[in-house]
Amino acid sequence: MDETVLEMLDRNADHAETFDTRFEGLEHEQHPDAVTVCCSDSRVLQDHLWGNDEPGHLFTCGNIGNRVVQRTGAGPRVSGDVLYPLAHTNTDVAVVVGHTGCGAVTATYDKLTDGSAEPPGIEHCLDLLAPGLESGVDRLPAGLSREDAVNHLVEYNVDRQVEFLLDSDDVPESVQVVGAVYDFQDAYDGKRGEVHVINVDGETDPDALRAAHPEIDSRVQRRWTY
C-alpha cells in the first residue's frame, strides 16, 4: 500500500476519534446553511478556508473552475450537486469561490487565445467555462501579464457563475448568491488565504457592495471592474 494512503488512513482514524459524537441528529437528514462551490484545487481547502469543522453546516461542491453549469438534454442547467441543497434541504445561500492562479481558468484562457487542447475529459470541463470567459478575454485591459490576465478572468468567471445561478428558474428567488475569490498568491491586499467578496446577488461594484453590506467592508475587493 502506498505510504500516502496509509498516512491518509491514519489521519482518518484521528478524525473519527474527534468526530465520533458530532453526527448526532444528522444521521438521516441534513439542512446545511450554505452551499459552496469551490475549485477542486489541492491548495483550496474547501471547509478549512471557512474554519468549518461542523458536520451539516456547509454543503461543499468542487470541480475544476468552480462551475455551476452542467450540460443536460434540455441544454445548460445548474449542476445537480449545486442545486440539490437549494431544492431539497432549505439551504438559502450559495457561495461561488474562485481562486487566484486557477488552472482551469488558465487552460480555458489558453484554449481561447491559442487553441490549445486538453484530454477529452478536461476539454469537456473547459467547454463549460469557455462561453462565459470568451467575452472576458475580449474585454481584458491592454498590457496585462499572463498571470494578471488569468486573475482578472478568475473574477470574470465567478461573476458568470453567479449570473447563471441568478438567471436559473430552478434556483429559488429567496437564495442569496455570493461570489468570492480565495487568494494564496498575494494578488489582493490582505493575507494569503483570505476570501475577498466580489459579487453579491449580481452587484459587482465595490463601492455599492460596501454601502449595501458595511459589515463586510474590509472583505470587498476587486482587481477588475468592467
PDB file of C-alpha atoms in Angstrom:
ATOM      1  CA  MET A   1       0.000   0.000   0.000  1.00  0.00           C
ATOM      2  CA  ASP A   2       1.292   3.423  -0.931  1.00  0.00           C
ATOM      3  CA  GLU A   3       2.581   5.433   2.019  1.00  0.00           C
ATOM      4  CA  THR A   4       0.308   8.324   1.123  1.00  0.00           C
ATOM      5  CA  VAL A   5      -2.789   6.125   1.511  1.00  0.00           C
ATOM      6  CA  LEU A   6      -1.513   4.776   4.822  1.00  0.00           C
ATOM      7  CA  GLU A   7      -0.995   8.312   6.071  1.00  0.00           C
ATOM      8  CA  MET A   8      -4.492   9.269   4.924  1.00  0.00           C
ATOM      9  CA  LEU A   9      -5.973   6.339   6.832  1.00  0.00           C
ATOM     10  CA  ASP A  10      -4.032   7.273   9.949  1.00  0.00           C
ATOM     11  CA  ARG A  11      -5.362  10.811   9.724  1.00  0.00           C
ATOM     12  CA  ASN A  12      -8.868   9.468   9.240  1.00  0.00           C
ATOM     13  CA  ALA A  13      -8.516   7.488  12.451  1.00  0.00           C
ATOM     14  CA  ASP A  14      -7.746  10.748  14.240  1.00  0.00           C
ATOM     15  CA  HIS A  15     -10.722  12.364  12.512  1.00  0.00           C
ATOM     16  CA  ALA A  16     -13.069   9.556  13.561  1.00  0.00           C
ATOM     17  CA  GLU A  17     -11.879   9.815  17.151  1.00  0.00           C
ATOM     18  CA  THR A  18     -12.600  13.550  17.195  1.00  0.00           C
ATOM     19  CA  PHE A  19     -15.885  13.460  15.271  1.00  0.00           C
ATOM     20  CA  ASP A  20     -17.416  10.348  16.824  1.00  0.00           C
ATOM     21  CA  THR A  21     -20.130  12.320  18.655  1.00  0.00           C
ATOM     22  CA  ARG A  22     -20.591  15.172  16.158  1.00  0.00           C
ATOM     23  CA  PHE A  23     -23.088  13.420  13.889  1.00  0.00           C
ATOM     24  CA  GLU A  24     -25.908  13.174  16.413  1.00  0.00           C
ATOM     25  CA  GLY A  25     -29.116  14.441  14.808  1.00  0.00           C
ATOM     26  CA  LEU A  26     -27.538  14.285  11.342  1.00  0.00           C
ATOM     27  CA  GLU A  27     -27.604  10.556  10.715  1.00  0.00           C
ATOM     28  CA  HIS A  28     -30.689  10.674   8.474  1.00  0.00           C
ATOM     29  CA  GLU A  29     -31.050  14.256   7.238  1.00  0.00           C
ATOM     30  CA  GLN A  30     -29.190  17.483   6.594  1.00  0.00           C
ATOM     31  CA  HIS A  31     -30.101  21.163   6.426  1.00  0.00           C
ATOM     32  CA  PRO A  32     -26.861  22.983   5.590  1.00  0.00           C
ATOM     33  CA  ASP A  33     -26.772  26.747   5.967  1.00  0.00           C
ATOM     34  CA  ALA A  34     -24.981  27.308   2.664  1.00  0.00           C
ATOM     35  CA  VAL A  35     -23.779  25.526  -0.452  1.00  0.00           C
ATOM     36  CA  THR A  36     -20.268  26.470  -1.518  1.00  0.00           C
ATOM     37  CA  VAL A  37     -18.915  25.860  -4.997  1.00  0.00           C
ATOM     38  CA  CYS A  38     -15.121  25.806  -4.954  1.00  0.00           C
ATOM     39  CA  CYS A  39     -12.427  24.821  -7.374  1.00  0.00           C
ATOM     40  CA  SER A  40     -11.127  21.309  -6.784  1.00  0.00           C
ATOM     41  CA  ASP A  41      -7.545  22.528  -6.385  1.00  0.00           C
ATOM     42  CA  SER A  42      -5.270  20.952  -3.789  1.00  0.00           C
ATOM     43  CA  ARG A  43      -4.391  24.428  -2.496  1.00  0.00           C
ATOM     44  CA  VAL A  44      -8.033  25.295  -1.790  1.00  0.00           C
ATOM     45  CA  LEU A  45      -9.085  23.522   1.416  1.00  0.00           C
ATOM     46  CA  GLN A  46     -12.781  23.970   0.992  1.00  0.00           C
ATOM     47  CA  ASP A  47     -14.060  23.561   4.547  1.00  0.00           C
ATOM     48  CA  HIS A  48     -10.869  24.703   6.195  1.00  0.00           C
ATOM     49  CA  LEU A  49     -10.855  28.080   4.442  1.00  0.00           C
ATOM     50  CA  TRP A  50     -14.109  28.862   6.280  1.00  0.00           C
ATOM     51  CA  GLY A  51     -12.822  27.408   9.542  1.00  0.00           C
ATOM     52  CA  ASN A  52     -15.569  24.791   9.270  1.00  0.00           C
ATOM     53  CA  ASP A  53     -15.360  21.534  11.187  1.00  0.00           C
ATOM     54  CA  GLU A  54     -19.094  21.240  11.875  1.00  0.00           C
ATOM     55  CA  PRO A  55     -20.894  18.395  10.067  1.00  0.00           C
ATOM     56  CA  GLY A  56     -24.116  19.585   8.479  1.00  0.00           C
ATOM     57  CA  HIS A  57     -23.108  23.245   8.255  1.00  0.00           C
ATOM     58  CA  LEU A  58     -21.818  23.553   4.663  1.00  0.00           C
ATOM     59  CA  PHE A  59     -22.691  21.596   1.524  1.00  0.00           C
ATOM     60  CA  THR A  60     -19.409  21.705  -0.380  1.00  0.00           C
ATOM     61  CA  CYS A  61     -19.146  21.135  -4.130  1.00  0.00           C
ATOM     62  CA  GLY A  62     -15.880  21.008  -6.003  1.00  0.00           C
ATOM     63  CA  ASN A  63     -14.864  20.887  -9.647  1.00  0.00           C
ATOM     64  CA  ILE A  64     -12.206  22.478 -11.824  1.00  0.00           C
ATOM     65  CA  GLY A  65     -13.206  26.064 -12.453  1.00  0.00           C
ATOM     66  CA  ASN A  66     -15.841  26.275  -9.650  1.00  0.00           C
ATOM     67  CA  ARG A  67     -18.586  25.752 -12.221  1.00  0.00           C
ATOM     68  CA  VAL A  68     -22.308  25.748 -11.509  1.00  0.00           C
ATOM     69  CA  VAL A  69     -23.198  24.679 -15.064  1.00  0.00           C
ATOM     70  CA  GLN A  70     -23.738  21.217 -16.489  1.00  0.00           C
ATOM     71  CA  ARG A  71     -24.980  20.030 -19.876  1.00  0.00           C
ATOM     72  CA  THR A  72     -28.333  18.266 -19.979  1.00  0.00           C
ATOM     73  CA  GLY A  73     -30.698  17.105 -22.696  1.00  0.00           C
ATOM     74  CA  ALA A  74     -32.597  20.352 -22.108  1.00  0.00           C
ATOM     75  CA  GLY A  75     -29.461  22.447 -22.545  1.00  0.00           C
ATOM     76  CA  PRO A  76     -27.184  24.075 -19.942  1.00  0.00           C
ATOM     77  CA  ARG A  77     -28.651  23.865 -16.444  1.00  0.00           C
ATOM     78  CA  VAL A  78     -27.496  24.427 -12.870  1.00  0.00           C
ATOM     79  CA  SER A  79     -25.384  21.443 -11.856  1.00  0.00           C
ATOM     80  CA  GLY A  80     -27.270  18.916  -9.784  1.00  0.00           C
ATOM     81  CA  ASP A  81     -24.711  18.870  -6.977  1.00  0.00           C
ATOM     82  CA  VAL A  82     -25.121  22.641  -6.545  1.00  0.00           C
ATOM     83  CA  LEU A  83     -28.884  22.623  -6.980  1.00  0.00           C
ATOM     84  CA  TYR A  84     -29.636  19.724  -4.623  1.00  0.00           C
ATOM     85  CA  PRO A  85     -29.318  21.613  -1.306  1.00  0.00           C
ATOM     86  CA  LEU A  86     -31.122  24.656  -2.735  1.00  0.00           C
ATOM     87  CA  ALA A  87     -34.018  22.482  -3.875  1.00  0.00           C
ATOM     88  CA  HIS A  88     -34.219  19.897  -1.105  1.00  0.00           C
ATOM     89  CA  THR A  89     -32.594  20.960   2.187  1.00  0.00           C
ATOM     90  CA  ASN A  90     -33.910  24.516   2.689  1.00  0.00           C
ATOM     91  CA  THR A  91     -30.477  25.973   2.017  1.00  0.00           C
ATOM     92  CA  ASP A  92     -30.815  29.640   1.081  1.00  0.00           C
ATOM     93  CA  VAL A  93     -27.221  30.780   0.489  1.00  0.00           C
ATOM     94  CA  ALA A  94     -24.937  29.855  -2.412  1.00  0.00           C
ATOM     95  CA  VAL A  95     -21.291  30.952  -2.457  1.00  0.00           C
ATOM     96  CA  VAL A  96     -19.149  30.600  -5.590  1.00  0.00           C
ATOM     97  CA  VAL A  97     -15.440  30.650  -4.734  1.00  0.00           C
ATOM     98  CA  GLY A  98     -12.785  31.135  -7.389  1.00  0.00           C
ATOM     99  CA  HIS A  99      -9.098  31.337  -6.557  1.00  0.00           C
ATOM    100  CA  THR A 100      -6.019  33.129  -7.800  1.00  0.00           C
ATOM    101  CA  GLY A 101      -3.903  31.226 -10.294  1.00  0.00           C
ATOM    102  CA  CYS A 102      -6.775  28.912 -11.245  1.00  0.00           C
ATOM    103  CA  GLY A 103      -5.551  26.159 -13.567  1.00  0.00           C
ATOM    104  CA  ALA A 104      -8.959  25.670 -15.189  1.00  0.00           C
ATOM    105  CA  VAL A 105      -9.275  29.371 -15.995  1.00  0.00           C
ATOM    106  CA  THR A 106      -5.681  29.355 -17.270  1.00  0.00           C
ATOM    107  CA  ALA A 107      -6.382  26.378 -19.540  1.00  0.00           C
ATOM    108  CA  THR A 108      -9.575  27.996 -20.837  1.00  0.00           C
ATOM    109  CA  TYR A 109      -7.697  31.238 -21.497  1.00  0.00           C
ATOM    110  CA  ASP A 110      -5.085  29.280 -23.474  1.00  0.00           C
ATOM    111  CA  LYS A 111      -7.838  27.446 -25.355  1.00  0.00           C
ATOM    112  CA  LEU A 112      -9.499  30.714 -26.335  1.00  0.00           C
ATOM    113  CA  THR A 113      -6.317  32.568 -27.246  1.00  0.00           C
ATOM    114  CA  ASP A 114      -4.138  29.958 -28.935  1.00  0.00           C
ATOM    115  CA  GLY A 115      -6.393  26.943 -29.425  1.00  0.00           C
ATOM    116  CA  SER A 116      -4.512  24.639 -27.087  1.00  0.00           C
ATOM    117  CA  ALA A 117      -6.280  21.362 -26.319  1.00  0.00           C
ATOM    118  CA  GLU A 118      -6.545  19.035 -23.331  1.00  0.00           C
ATOM    119  CA  PRO A 119      -7.620  15.382 -22.964  1.00  0.00           C
ATOM    120  CA  PRO A 120     -11.354  14.933 -23.670  1.00  0.00           C
ATOM    121  CA  GLY A 121     -12.457  14.809 -20.042  1.00  0.00           C
ATOM    122  CA  ILE A 122     -10.722  18.083 -19.233  1.00  0.00           C
ATOM    123  CA  GLU A 123     -11.806  19.580 -22.539  1.00  0.00           C
ATOM    124  CA  HIS A 124     -15.425  18.896 -21.583  1.00  0.00           C
ATOM    125  CA  CYS A 125     -14.976  20.960 -18.420  1.00  0.00           C
ATOM    126  CA  LEU A 126     -13.249  23.787 -20.271  1.00  0.00           C
ATOM    127  CA  ASP A 127     -16.060  23.832 -22.822  1.00  0.00           C
ATOM    128  CA  LEU A 128     -18.439  24.635 -19.957  1.00  0.00           C
ATOM    129  CA  LEU A 129     -16.277  27.589 -18.904  1.00  0.00           C
ATOM    130  CA  ALA A 130     -15.370  28.923 -22.337  1.00  0.00           C
ATOM    131  CA  PRO A 131     -18.719  30.505 -23.337  1.00  0.00           C
ATOM    132  CA  GLY A 132     -18.666  32.708 -20.252  1.00  0.00           C
ATOM    133  CA  LEU A 133     -14.984  33.555 -20.397  1.00  0.00           C
ATOM    134  CA  GLU A 134     -14.793  34.344 -24.116  1.00  0.00           C
ATOM    135  CA  SER A 135     -16.296  37.801 -23.698  1.00  0.00           C
ATOM    136  CA  GLY A 136     -13.994  38.376 -20.732  1.00  0.00           C
ATOM    137  CA  VAL A 137     -10.913  37.630 -22.813  1.00  0.00           C
ATOM    138  CA  ASP A 138     -12.082  40.182 -25.377  1.00  0.00           C
ATOM    139  CA  ARG A 139     -12.500  42.818 -22.638  1.00  0.00           C
ATOM    140  CA  LEU A 140      -9.196  42.334 -20.825  1.00  0.00           C
ATOM    141  CA  PRO A 141      -7.270  45.584 -20.247  1.00  0.00           C
ATOM    142  CA  ALA A 142      -4.280  46.006 -22.538  1.00  0.00           C
ATOM    143  CA  GLY A 143      -0.781  45.251 -21.333  1.00  0.00           C
ATOM    144  CA  LEU A 144      -1.587  42.646 -18.691  1.00  0.00           C
ATOM    145  CA  SER A 145       0.881  39.879 -17.947  1.00  0.00           C
ATOM    146  CA  ARG A 146      -0.428  36.341 -18.447  1.00  0.00           C
ATOM    147  CA  GLU A 147      -0.696  35.886 -14.680  1.00  0.00           C
ATOM    148  CA  ASP A 148      -2.688  39.085 -14.248  1.00  0.00           C
ATOM    149  CA  ALA A 149      -4.902  38.230 -17.222  1.00  0.00           C
ATOM    150  CA  VAL A 150      -5.759  34.897 -15.611  1.00  0.00           C
ATOM    151  CA  ASN A 151      -6.534  36.506 -12.254  1.00  0.00           C
ATOM    152  CA  HIS A 152      -8.767  39.060 -13.946  1.00  0.00           C
ATOM    153  CA  LEU A 153     -10.582  36.183 -15.634  1.00  0.00           C
ATOM    154  CA  VAL A 154     -10.916  34.381 -12.306  1.00  0.00           C
ATOM    155  CA  GLU A 155     -13.147  37.251 -11.194  1.00  0.00           C
ATOM    156  CA  TYR A 156     -14.965  37.278 -14.518  1.00  0.00           C
ATOM    157  CA  ASN A 157     -15.638  33.552 -14.227  1.00  0.00           C
ATOM    158  CA  VAL A 158     -17.037  33.913 -10.698  1.00  0.00           C
ATOM    159  CA  ASP A 159     -19.355  36.640 -11.975  1.00  0.00           C
ATOM    160  CA  ARG A 160     -20.588  34.421 -14.795  1.00  0.00           C
ATOM    161  CA  GLN A 161     -21.313  31.542 -12.402  1.00  0.00           C
ATOM    162  CA  VAL A 162     -23.210  33.875 -10.068  1.00  0.00           C
ATOM    163  CA  GLU A 163     -25.130  35.228 -13.051  1.00  0.00           C
ATOM    164  CA  PHE A 164     -26.070  31.716 -14.156  1.00  0.00           C
ATOM    165  CA  LEU A 165     -27.471  30.885 -10.720  1.00  0.00           C
ATOM    166  CA  LEU A 166     -29.455  34.120 -10.559  1.00  0.00           C
ATOM    167  CA  ASP A 167     -30.887  33.595 -14.044  1.00  0.00           C
ATOM    168  CA  SER A 168     -31.940  29.996 -13.418  1.00  0.00           C
ATOM    169  CA  ASP A 169     -35.620  29.261 -12.866  1.00  0.00           C
ATOM    170  CA  ASP A 170     -34.535  26.254 -10.794  1.00  0.00           C
ATOM    171  CA  VAL A 171     -32.926  28.403  -8.090  1.00  0.00           C
ATOM    172  CA  PRO A 172     -35.455  29.910  -5.650  1.00  0.00           C
ATOM    173  CA  GLU A 173     -35.556  33.708  -5.688  1.00  0.00           C
ATOM    174  CA  SER A 174     -35.005  33.700  -1.908  1.00  0.00           C
ATOM    175  CA  VAL A 175     -31.458  32.319  -2.324  1.00  0.00           C
ATOM    176  CA  GLN A 176     -28.673  34.844  -1.775  1.00  0.00           C
ATOM    177  CA  VAL A 177     -25.813  34.264  -4.220  1.00  0.00           C
ATOM    178  CA  VAL A 178     -22.330  35.460  -3.295  1.00  0.00           C
ATOM    179  CA  GLY A 179     -19.189  35.420  -5.436  1.00  0.00           C
ATOM    180  CA  ALA A 180     -15.711  35.468  -3.917  1.00  0.00           C
ATOM    181  CA  VAL A 181     -12.044  34.854  -4.674  1.00  0.00           C
ATOM    182  CA  TYR A 182      -9.648  32.940  -2.415  1.00  0.00           C
ATOM    183  CA  ASP A 183      -6.157  34.414  -2.626  1.00  0.00           C
ATOM    184  CA  PHE A 184      -2.969  32.494  -1.884  1.00  0.00           C
ATOM    185  CA  GLN A 185      -0.754  34.474  -4.282  1.00  0.00           C
ATOM    186  CA  ASP A 186      -0.735  37.928  -2.647  1.00  0.00           C
ATOM    187  CA  ALA A 187      -2.714  39.219  -5.629  1.00  0.00           C
ATOM    188  CA  TYR A 188      -5.058  41.211  -3.381  1.00  0.00           C
ATOM    189  CA  ASP A 189      -4.406  43.476  -0.412  1.00  0.00           C
ATOM    190  CA  GLY A 190      -4.565  41.199   2.595  1.00  0.00           C
ATOM    191  CA  LYS A 191      -3.205  37.954   3.941  1.00  0.00           C
ATOM    192  CA  ARG A 192      -2.681  34.867   1.841  1.00  0.00           C
ATOM    193  CA  GLY A 193      -5.660  32.603   2.461  1.00  0.00           C
ATOM    194  CA  GLU A 194      -8.207  35.401   2.708  1.00  0.00           C
ATOM    195  CA  VAL A 195     -11.525  35.290   0.868  1.00  0.00           C
ATOM    196  CA  HIS A 196     -12.435  38.522  -0.935  1.00  0.00           C
ATOM    197  CA  VAL A 197     -16.079  39.205  -1.797  1.00  0.00           C
ATOM    198  CA  ILE A 198     -16.551  40.477  -5.353  1.00  0.00           C
ATOM    199  CA  ASN A 199     -20.238  39.881  -6.077  1.00  0.00           C
ATOM    200  CA  VAL A 200     -23.468  39.762  -4.079  1.00  0.00           C
ATOM    201  CA  ASP A 201     -26.654  38.903  -5.972  1.00  0.00           C
ATOM    202  CA  GLY A 202     -25.177  40.283  -9.183  1.00  0.00           C
ATOM    203  CA  GLU A 203     -23.845  43.544  -7.753  1.00  0.00           C
ATOM    204  CA  THR A 204     -20.143  43.844  -8.588  1.00  0.00           C
ATOM    205  CA  ASP A 205     -19.318  47.492  -7.910  1.00  0.00           C
ATOM    206  CA  PRO A 206     -17.106  47.570  -4.788  1.00  0.00           C
ATOM    207  CA  ASP A 207     -18.472  50.893  -3.523  1.00  0.00           C
ATOM    208  CA  ALA A 208     -22.048  49.721  -3.940  1.00  0.00           C
ATOM    209  CA  LEU A 209     -21.250  46.459  -2.172  1.00  0.00           C
ATOM    210  CA  ARG A 210     -19.645  48.271   0.770  1.00  0.00           C
ATOM    211  CA  ALA A 211     -22.603  50.627   1.044  1.00  0.00           C
ATOM    212  CA  ALA A 212     -25.123  47.784   0.915  1.00  0.00           C
ATOM    213  CA  HIS A 213     -23.132  45.463   3.177  1.00  0.00           C
ATOM    214  CA  PRO A 214     -20.981  47.570   5.545  1.00  0.00           C
ATOM    215  CA  GLU A 215     -20.417  44.543   7.757  1.00  0.00           C
ATOM    216  CA  ILE A 216     -18.122  43.071   5.068  1.00  0.00           C
ATOM    217  CA  ASP A 217     -16.472  46.361   4.064  1.00  0.00           C
ATOM    218  CA  SER A 218     -12.912  45.115   4.633  1.00  0.00           C
ATOM    219  CA  ARG A 219     -13.516  41.921   2.630  1.00  0.00           C
ATOM    220  CA  VAL A 220     -14.811  43.611  -0.524  1.00  0.00           C
ATOM    221  CA  GLN A 221     -12.041  43.777  -3.146  1.00  0.00           C
ATOM    222  CA  ARG A 222     -11.924  43.511  -6.913  1.00  0.00           C
ATOM    223  CA  ARG A 223      -8.963  43.612  -9.287  1.00  0.00           C
ATOM    224  CA  TRP A 224     -11.159  44.305 -12.310  1.00  0.00           C
ATOM    225  CA  THR A 225     -14.248  46.406 -12.910  1.00  0.00           C
ATOM    226  CA  TYR A 226     -15.940  46.408 -16.288  1.00  0.00           C
TER     227      TYR A 226
END
